[in-house]
Coordinates of C-alpha atoms and ligand atoms in Angstrom, one line a residue:
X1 CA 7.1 -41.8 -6.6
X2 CA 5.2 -38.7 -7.4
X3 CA 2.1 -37.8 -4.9
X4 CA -1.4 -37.3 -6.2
X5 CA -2.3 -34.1 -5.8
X6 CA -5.2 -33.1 -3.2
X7 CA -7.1 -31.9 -6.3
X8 CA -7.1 -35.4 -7.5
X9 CA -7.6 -37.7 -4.7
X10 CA -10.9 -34.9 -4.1
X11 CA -12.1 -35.5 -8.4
X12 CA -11.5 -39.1 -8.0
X13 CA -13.9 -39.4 -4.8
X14 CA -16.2 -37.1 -6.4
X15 CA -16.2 -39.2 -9.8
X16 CA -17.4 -42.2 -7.9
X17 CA -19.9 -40.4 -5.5
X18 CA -21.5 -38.6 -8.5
X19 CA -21.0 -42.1 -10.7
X20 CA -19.4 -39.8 -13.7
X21 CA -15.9 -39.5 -14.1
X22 CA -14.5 -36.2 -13.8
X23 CA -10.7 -35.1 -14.9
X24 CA -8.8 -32.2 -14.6
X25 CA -9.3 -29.2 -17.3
X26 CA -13.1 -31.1 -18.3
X27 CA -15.5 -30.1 -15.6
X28 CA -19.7 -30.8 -15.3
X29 CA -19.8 -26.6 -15.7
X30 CA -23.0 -24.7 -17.0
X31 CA -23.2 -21.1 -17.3
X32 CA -27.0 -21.4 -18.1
X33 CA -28.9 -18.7 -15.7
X34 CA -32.3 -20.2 -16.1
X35 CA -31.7 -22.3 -13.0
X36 CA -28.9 -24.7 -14.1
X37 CA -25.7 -22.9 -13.7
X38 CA -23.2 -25.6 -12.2
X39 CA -19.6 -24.7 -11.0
X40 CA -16.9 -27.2 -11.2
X41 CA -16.4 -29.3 -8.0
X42 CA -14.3 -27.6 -5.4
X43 CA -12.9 -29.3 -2.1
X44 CA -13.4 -26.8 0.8
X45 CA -9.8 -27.0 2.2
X46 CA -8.2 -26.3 -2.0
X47 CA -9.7 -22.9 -1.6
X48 CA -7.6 -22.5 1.8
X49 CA -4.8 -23.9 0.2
X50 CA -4.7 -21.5 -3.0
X51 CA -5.7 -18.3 -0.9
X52 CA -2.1 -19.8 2.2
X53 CA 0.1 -21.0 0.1
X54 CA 0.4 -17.6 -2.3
X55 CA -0.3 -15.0 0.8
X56 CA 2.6 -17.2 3.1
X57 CA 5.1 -17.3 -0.3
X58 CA 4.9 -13.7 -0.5
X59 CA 5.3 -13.3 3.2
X60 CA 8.6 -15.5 2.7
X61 CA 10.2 -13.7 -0.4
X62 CA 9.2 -10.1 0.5
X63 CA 10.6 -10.5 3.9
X64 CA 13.5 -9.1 2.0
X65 CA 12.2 -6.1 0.2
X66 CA 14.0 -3.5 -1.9
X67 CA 11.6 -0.4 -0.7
X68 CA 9.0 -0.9 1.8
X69 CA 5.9 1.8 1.5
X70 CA 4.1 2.4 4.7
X71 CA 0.4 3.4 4.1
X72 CA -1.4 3.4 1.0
X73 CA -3.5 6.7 0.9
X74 CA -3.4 8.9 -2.0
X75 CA 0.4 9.5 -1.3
X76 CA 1.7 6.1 -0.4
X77 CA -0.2 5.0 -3.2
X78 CA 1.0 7.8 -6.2
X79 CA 4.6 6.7 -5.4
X80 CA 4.0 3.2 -5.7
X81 CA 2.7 3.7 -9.2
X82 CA 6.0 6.0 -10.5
X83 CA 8.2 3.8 -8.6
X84 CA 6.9 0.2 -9.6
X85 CA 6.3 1.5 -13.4
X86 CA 10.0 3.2 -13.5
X87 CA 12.0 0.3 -11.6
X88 CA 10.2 -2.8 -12.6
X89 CA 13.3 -4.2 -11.6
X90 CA 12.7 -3.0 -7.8
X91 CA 10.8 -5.4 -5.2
X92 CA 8.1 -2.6 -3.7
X93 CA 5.9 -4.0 -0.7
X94 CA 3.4 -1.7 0.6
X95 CA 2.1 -2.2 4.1
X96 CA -1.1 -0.8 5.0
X97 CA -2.8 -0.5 8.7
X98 CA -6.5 -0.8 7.0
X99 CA -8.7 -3.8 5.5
X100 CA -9.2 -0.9 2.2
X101 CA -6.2 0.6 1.2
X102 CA -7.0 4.2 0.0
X103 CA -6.6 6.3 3.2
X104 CA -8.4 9.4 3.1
X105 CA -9.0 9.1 -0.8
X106 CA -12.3 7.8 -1.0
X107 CA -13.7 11.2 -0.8
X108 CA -13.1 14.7 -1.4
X109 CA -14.0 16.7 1.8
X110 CA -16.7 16.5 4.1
X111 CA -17.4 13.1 2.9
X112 CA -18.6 14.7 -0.5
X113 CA -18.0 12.9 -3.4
X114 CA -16.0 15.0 -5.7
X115 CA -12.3 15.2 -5.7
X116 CA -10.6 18.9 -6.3
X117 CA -7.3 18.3 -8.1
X118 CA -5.1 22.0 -8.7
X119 CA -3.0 22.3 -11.6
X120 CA -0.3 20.8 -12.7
X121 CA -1.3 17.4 -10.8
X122 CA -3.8 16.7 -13.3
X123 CA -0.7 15.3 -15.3
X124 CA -0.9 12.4 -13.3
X125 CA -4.5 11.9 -13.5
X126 CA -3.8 12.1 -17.3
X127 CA -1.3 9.1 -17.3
X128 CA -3.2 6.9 -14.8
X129 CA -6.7 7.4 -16.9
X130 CA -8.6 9.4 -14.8
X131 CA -11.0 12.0 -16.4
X132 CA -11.8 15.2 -14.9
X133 CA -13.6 18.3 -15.6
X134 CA -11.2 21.2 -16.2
X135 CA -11.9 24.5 -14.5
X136 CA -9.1 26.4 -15.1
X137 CA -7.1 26.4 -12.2
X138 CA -8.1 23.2 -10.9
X139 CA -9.2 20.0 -12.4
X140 CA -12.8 17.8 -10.6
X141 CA -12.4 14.0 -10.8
X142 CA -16.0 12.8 -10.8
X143 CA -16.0 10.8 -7.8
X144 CA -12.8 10.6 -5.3
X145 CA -12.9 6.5 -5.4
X146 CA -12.5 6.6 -9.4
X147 CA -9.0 8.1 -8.9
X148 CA -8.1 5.7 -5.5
X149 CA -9.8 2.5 -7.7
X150 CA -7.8 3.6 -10.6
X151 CA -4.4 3.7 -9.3
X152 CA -5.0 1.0 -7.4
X153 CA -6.0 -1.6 -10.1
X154 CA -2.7 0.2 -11.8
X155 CA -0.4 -0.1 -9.0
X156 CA -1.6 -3.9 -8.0
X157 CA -1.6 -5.0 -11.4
X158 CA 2.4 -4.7 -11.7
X159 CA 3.9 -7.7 -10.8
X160 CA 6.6 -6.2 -9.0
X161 CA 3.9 -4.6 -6.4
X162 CA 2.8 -6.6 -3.4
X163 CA 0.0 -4.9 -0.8
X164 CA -0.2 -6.1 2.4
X165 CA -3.7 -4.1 3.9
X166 CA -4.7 -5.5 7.8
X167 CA -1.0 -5.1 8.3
X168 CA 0.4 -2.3 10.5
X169 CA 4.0 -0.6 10.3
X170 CA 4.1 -1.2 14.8
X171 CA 8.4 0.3 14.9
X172 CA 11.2 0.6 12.6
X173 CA 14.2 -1.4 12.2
X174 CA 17.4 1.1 12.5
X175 CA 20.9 -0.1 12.3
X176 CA 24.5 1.8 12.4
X177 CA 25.6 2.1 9.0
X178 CA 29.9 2.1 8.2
X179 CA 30.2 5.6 9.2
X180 CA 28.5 5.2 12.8
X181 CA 25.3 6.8 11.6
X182 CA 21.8 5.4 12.8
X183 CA 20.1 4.4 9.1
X184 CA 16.7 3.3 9.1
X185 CA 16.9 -0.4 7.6
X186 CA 12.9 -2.2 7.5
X187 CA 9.9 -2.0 9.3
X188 CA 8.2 -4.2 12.2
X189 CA 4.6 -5.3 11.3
X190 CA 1.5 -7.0 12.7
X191 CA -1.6 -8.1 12.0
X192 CA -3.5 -4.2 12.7
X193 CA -5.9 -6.6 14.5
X194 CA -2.9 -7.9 16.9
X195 CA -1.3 -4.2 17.0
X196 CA -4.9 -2.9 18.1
X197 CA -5.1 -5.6 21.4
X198 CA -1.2 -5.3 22.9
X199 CA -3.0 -3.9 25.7
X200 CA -5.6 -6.4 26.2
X201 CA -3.1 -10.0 25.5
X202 CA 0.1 -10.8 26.8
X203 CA 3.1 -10.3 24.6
X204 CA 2.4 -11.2 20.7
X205 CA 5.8 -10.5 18.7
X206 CA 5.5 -8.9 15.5
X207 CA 7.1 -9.6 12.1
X208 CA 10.1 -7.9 10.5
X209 CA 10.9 -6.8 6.9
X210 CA 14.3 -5.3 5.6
X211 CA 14.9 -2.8 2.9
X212 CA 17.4 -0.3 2.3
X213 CA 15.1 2.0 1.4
X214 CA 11.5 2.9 3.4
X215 CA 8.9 5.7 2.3
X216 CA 6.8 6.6 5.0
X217 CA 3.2 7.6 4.0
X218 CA 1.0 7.3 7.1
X219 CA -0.6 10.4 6.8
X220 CA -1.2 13.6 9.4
X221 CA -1.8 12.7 13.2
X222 CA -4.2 10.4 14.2
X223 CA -5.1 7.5 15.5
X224 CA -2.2 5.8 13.2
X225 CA -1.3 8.8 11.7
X226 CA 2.2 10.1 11.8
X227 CA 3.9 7.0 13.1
X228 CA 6.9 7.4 11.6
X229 CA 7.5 10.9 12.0
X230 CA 6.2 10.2 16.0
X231 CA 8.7 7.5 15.9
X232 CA 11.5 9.3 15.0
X233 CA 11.0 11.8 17.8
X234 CA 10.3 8.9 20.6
X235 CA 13.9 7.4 19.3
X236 CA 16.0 10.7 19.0
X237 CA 16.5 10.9 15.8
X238 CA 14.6 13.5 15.5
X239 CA 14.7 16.4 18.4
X240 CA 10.8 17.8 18.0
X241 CA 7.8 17.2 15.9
X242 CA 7.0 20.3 13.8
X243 CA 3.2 19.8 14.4
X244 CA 1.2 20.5 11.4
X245 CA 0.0 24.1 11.0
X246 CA -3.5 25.6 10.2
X247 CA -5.2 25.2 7.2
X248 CA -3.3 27.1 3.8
X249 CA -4.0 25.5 1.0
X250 CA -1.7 27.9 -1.1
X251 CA 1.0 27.5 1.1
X252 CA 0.8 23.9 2.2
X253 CA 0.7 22.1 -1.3
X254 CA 4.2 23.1 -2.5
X255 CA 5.7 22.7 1.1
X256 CA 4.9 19.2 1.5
X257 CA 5.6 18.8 -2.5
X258 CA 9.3 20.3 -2.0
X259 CA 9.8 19.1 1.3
X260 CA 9.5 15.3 0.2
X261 CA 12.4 14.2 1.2
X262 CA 15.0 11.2 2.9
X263 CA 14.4 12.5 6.3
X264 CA 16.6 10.3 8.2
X265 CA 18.6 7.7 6.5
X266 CA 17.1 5.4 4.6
X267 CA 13.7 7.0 5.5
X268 CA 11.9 9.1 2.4
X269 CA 8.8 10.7 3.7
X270 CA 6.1 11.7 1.7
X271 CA 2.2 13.0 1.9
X272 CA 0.3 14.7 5.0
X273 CA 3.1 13.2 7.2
X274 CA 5.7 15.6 6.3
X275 CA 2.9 18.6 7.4
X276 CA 3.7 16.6 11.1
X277 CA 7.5 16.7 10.9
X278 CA 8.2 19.8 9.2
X279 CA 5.4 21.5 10.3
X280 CA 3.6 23.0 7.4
X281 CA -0.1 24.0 6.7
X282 CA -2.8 21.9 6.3
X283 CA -4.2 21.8 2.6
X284 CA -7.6 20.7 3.2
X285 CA -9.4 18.8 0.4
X286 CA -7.2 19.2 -2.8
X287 CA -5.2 16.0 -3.5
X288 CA -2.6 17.1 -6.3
X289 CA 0.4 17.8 -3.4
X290 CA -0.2 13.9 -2.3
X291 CA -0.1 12.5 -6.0
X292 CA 3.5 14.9 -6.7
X293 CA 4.7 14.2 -3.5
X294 CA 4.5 10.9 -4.1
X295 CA 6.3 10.8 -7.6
X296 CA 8.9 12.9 -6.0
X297 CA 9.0 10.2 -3.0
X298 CA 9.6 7.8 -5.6
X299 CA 12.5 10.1 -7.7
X300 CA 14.3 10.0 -4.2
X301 CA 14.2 6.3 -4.0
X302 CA 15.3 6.1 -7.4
X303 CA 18.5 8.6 -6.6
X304 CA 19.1 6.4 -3.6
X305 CA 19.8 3.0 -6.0
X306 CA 21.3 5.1 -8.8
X307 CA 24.4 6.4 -6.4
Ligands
AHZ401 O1 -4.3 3.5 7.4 C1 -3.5 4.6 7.0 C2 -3.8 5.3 5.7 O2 -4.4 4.4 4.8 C3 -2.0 4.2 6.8 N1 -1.2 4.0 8.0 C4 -1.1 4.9 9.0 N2 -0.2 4.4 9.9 C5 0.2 3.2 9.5 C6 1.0 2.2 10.1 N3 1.2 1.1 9.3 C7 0.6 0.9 8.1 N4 1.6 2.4 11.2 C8 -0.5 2.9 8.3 N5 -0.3 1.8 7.6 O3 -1.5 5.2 6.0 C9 -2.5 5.8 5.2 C10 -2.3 7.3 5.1 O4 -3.2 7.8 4.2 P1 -3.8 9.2 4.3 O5 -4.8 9.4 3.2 O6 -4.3 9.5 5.7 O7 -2.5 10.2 4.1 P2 -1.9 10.9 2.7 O8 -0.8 11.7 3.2 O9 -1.7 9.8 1.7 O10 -3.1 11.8 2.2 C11 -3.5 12.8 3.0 C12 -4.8 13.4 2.4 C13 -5.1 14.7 2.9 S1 -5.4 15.0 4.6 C14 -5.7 16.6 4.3 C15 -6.1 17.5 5.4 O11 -6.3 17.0 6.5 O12 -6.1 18.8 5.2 N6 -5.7 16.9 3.0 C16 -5.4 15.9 2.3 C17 -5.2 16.0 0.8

């Protein structure tokens, strides 16, 4: 026999506490603001419910990703969008260390406001709906936060997106592929909360994720920074760390922009990240390299399922 749903054994003990009968789809709701607005009746533990039952299904099917994108900053985030919007086809699952996802993008530099942009990255800001003031060789988005709100509403709002923000990238998951090679095949994760106290608890296993593809976003050394590039040192497949250089911004845009690249199998990197590996310059604050750096991120992932 079919169950009653929590939702109705809640209404049909709230009908007879209230005395008026309540269904499904016909709630006592008033959206009148002079001191009678009335939402429909909620059970406390429904709201638990809706929020566990979606987070723990997504947990379940993305536990088998097709690209896995660790750190949404400005990077991470800009090859989300071109990859999602060209292969709606692909499962993408970003994994983000911080409660807001945005990285370093909620600002242009020295926590002012504007965001510098140089040409021709203002295509992008052009095809996401940002506006800017054109100055010739450079493009100024208003506010930083309208271009990392923007692309996140656009990137989150594709259904083949997930984000999972409090959730940090803690190792990667390398196997041999056919030909004996070490290939880098999904990520190990934690709560950020859990992979912030390993020092202080005893031992509290993490998560995994496969892909056959990982883009690695996490940004230039810091606290999390680097952790992929770091990681790839720490298990040899990478002899050195070229440690980013001193601030160029005419050098250091088109390096990380041409450098983007499959850096170890299975393992595209993208963003401030590659200044770490590679060792290029620094930028500063102008954005465009970490929006086409992440497009070309995404053309590499692409490549990867086309051969
Ligand atoms: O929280 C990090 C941030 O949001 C996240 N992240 C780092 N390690 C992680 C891990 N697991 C999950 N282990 C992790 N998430 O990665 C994001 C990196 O964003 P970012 O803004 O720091 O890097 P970006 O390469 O996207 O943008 C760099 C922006 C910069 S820095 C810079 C300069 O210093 O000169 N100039 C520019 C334009």
């Amino acid at each position: 026999l079919p169950q009653p749903t929590d939702e109705a054994i809640f209404l049909s003990k709230f009908s007879k506490a209230n005395g008026t009968p309540v269904n499904k789809g016909s709630y006592e709701v008033s959206e009148n603001y002079e001191g009678k607005y009335q939402f429909a009746p909620i059970e406390e533990a429904q709201v638990s419910r809706a929020m566990i039952k979606r987070y723990f299904n997504m947990m379940y099917e993305r536990a088998v990703s097709d690209v896995v994108i660790i750190g949404a900053g400005s990077a991470g985030l800009s090859c989300a969008y071109h990859l999602a919007k060209s292969r709606p086809d692909l499962k993408v699952t970003i994994i983000e260390a911080g409660v807001a996802p945005g990285g370093g993008a909620w600002l242009g530099g020295q926590l002012m406001t504007p965001m510098v942009v140089r040409k021709p990255a203002d295509r992008f800001l052009t095809e996401i709906g940002v506006p800017f003031e054109d100055e010739g060789a450079f493009v100024v988005v208003k506010h930083a936060a309208l271009f990392t709100s923007t692309i996140l509403s656009r990137v989150l709002s594709m259904p083949n997106v997930v984000l999972m923000n409090a959730t940090a990238v803690e190792d990667l998951i390398v196997r041999e592929d056919f030909a004996g090679r070490q290939r880098v095949a999904g990520v190990v994760t934690n709560w950020t909360l859990v992979a912030l106290n390993h020092d202080t608890q005893s031992c509290m296993d993490p998560n995994v994720i496969t892909a056959p593809v990982i883009i690695t976003a996490t940004g230039h050394d810091g606290p999390m920074g680097a952790f992929s590039a770091k990681r790839l040192v720490s298990m040899g497949l990478l002899k050195e760390l070229g440690n980013m250089r001193g601030l160029d911004m005419n050098r250091a845009e088109p390096a990380i922009v041409n450098g983007t690249r499959e850096v170890a199998p299975g393992l595209i990197m993208t963003g401030m990240e590659l200044s770490e590996h590679d060792g290029s310059n620094r930028m500063g604050p102008t954005f465009g390299a970490m929006m086409a750096s992440g497009v070309k991120a995404a053309h590499e992932a692409i490549r990867i399922f086309e051969t």
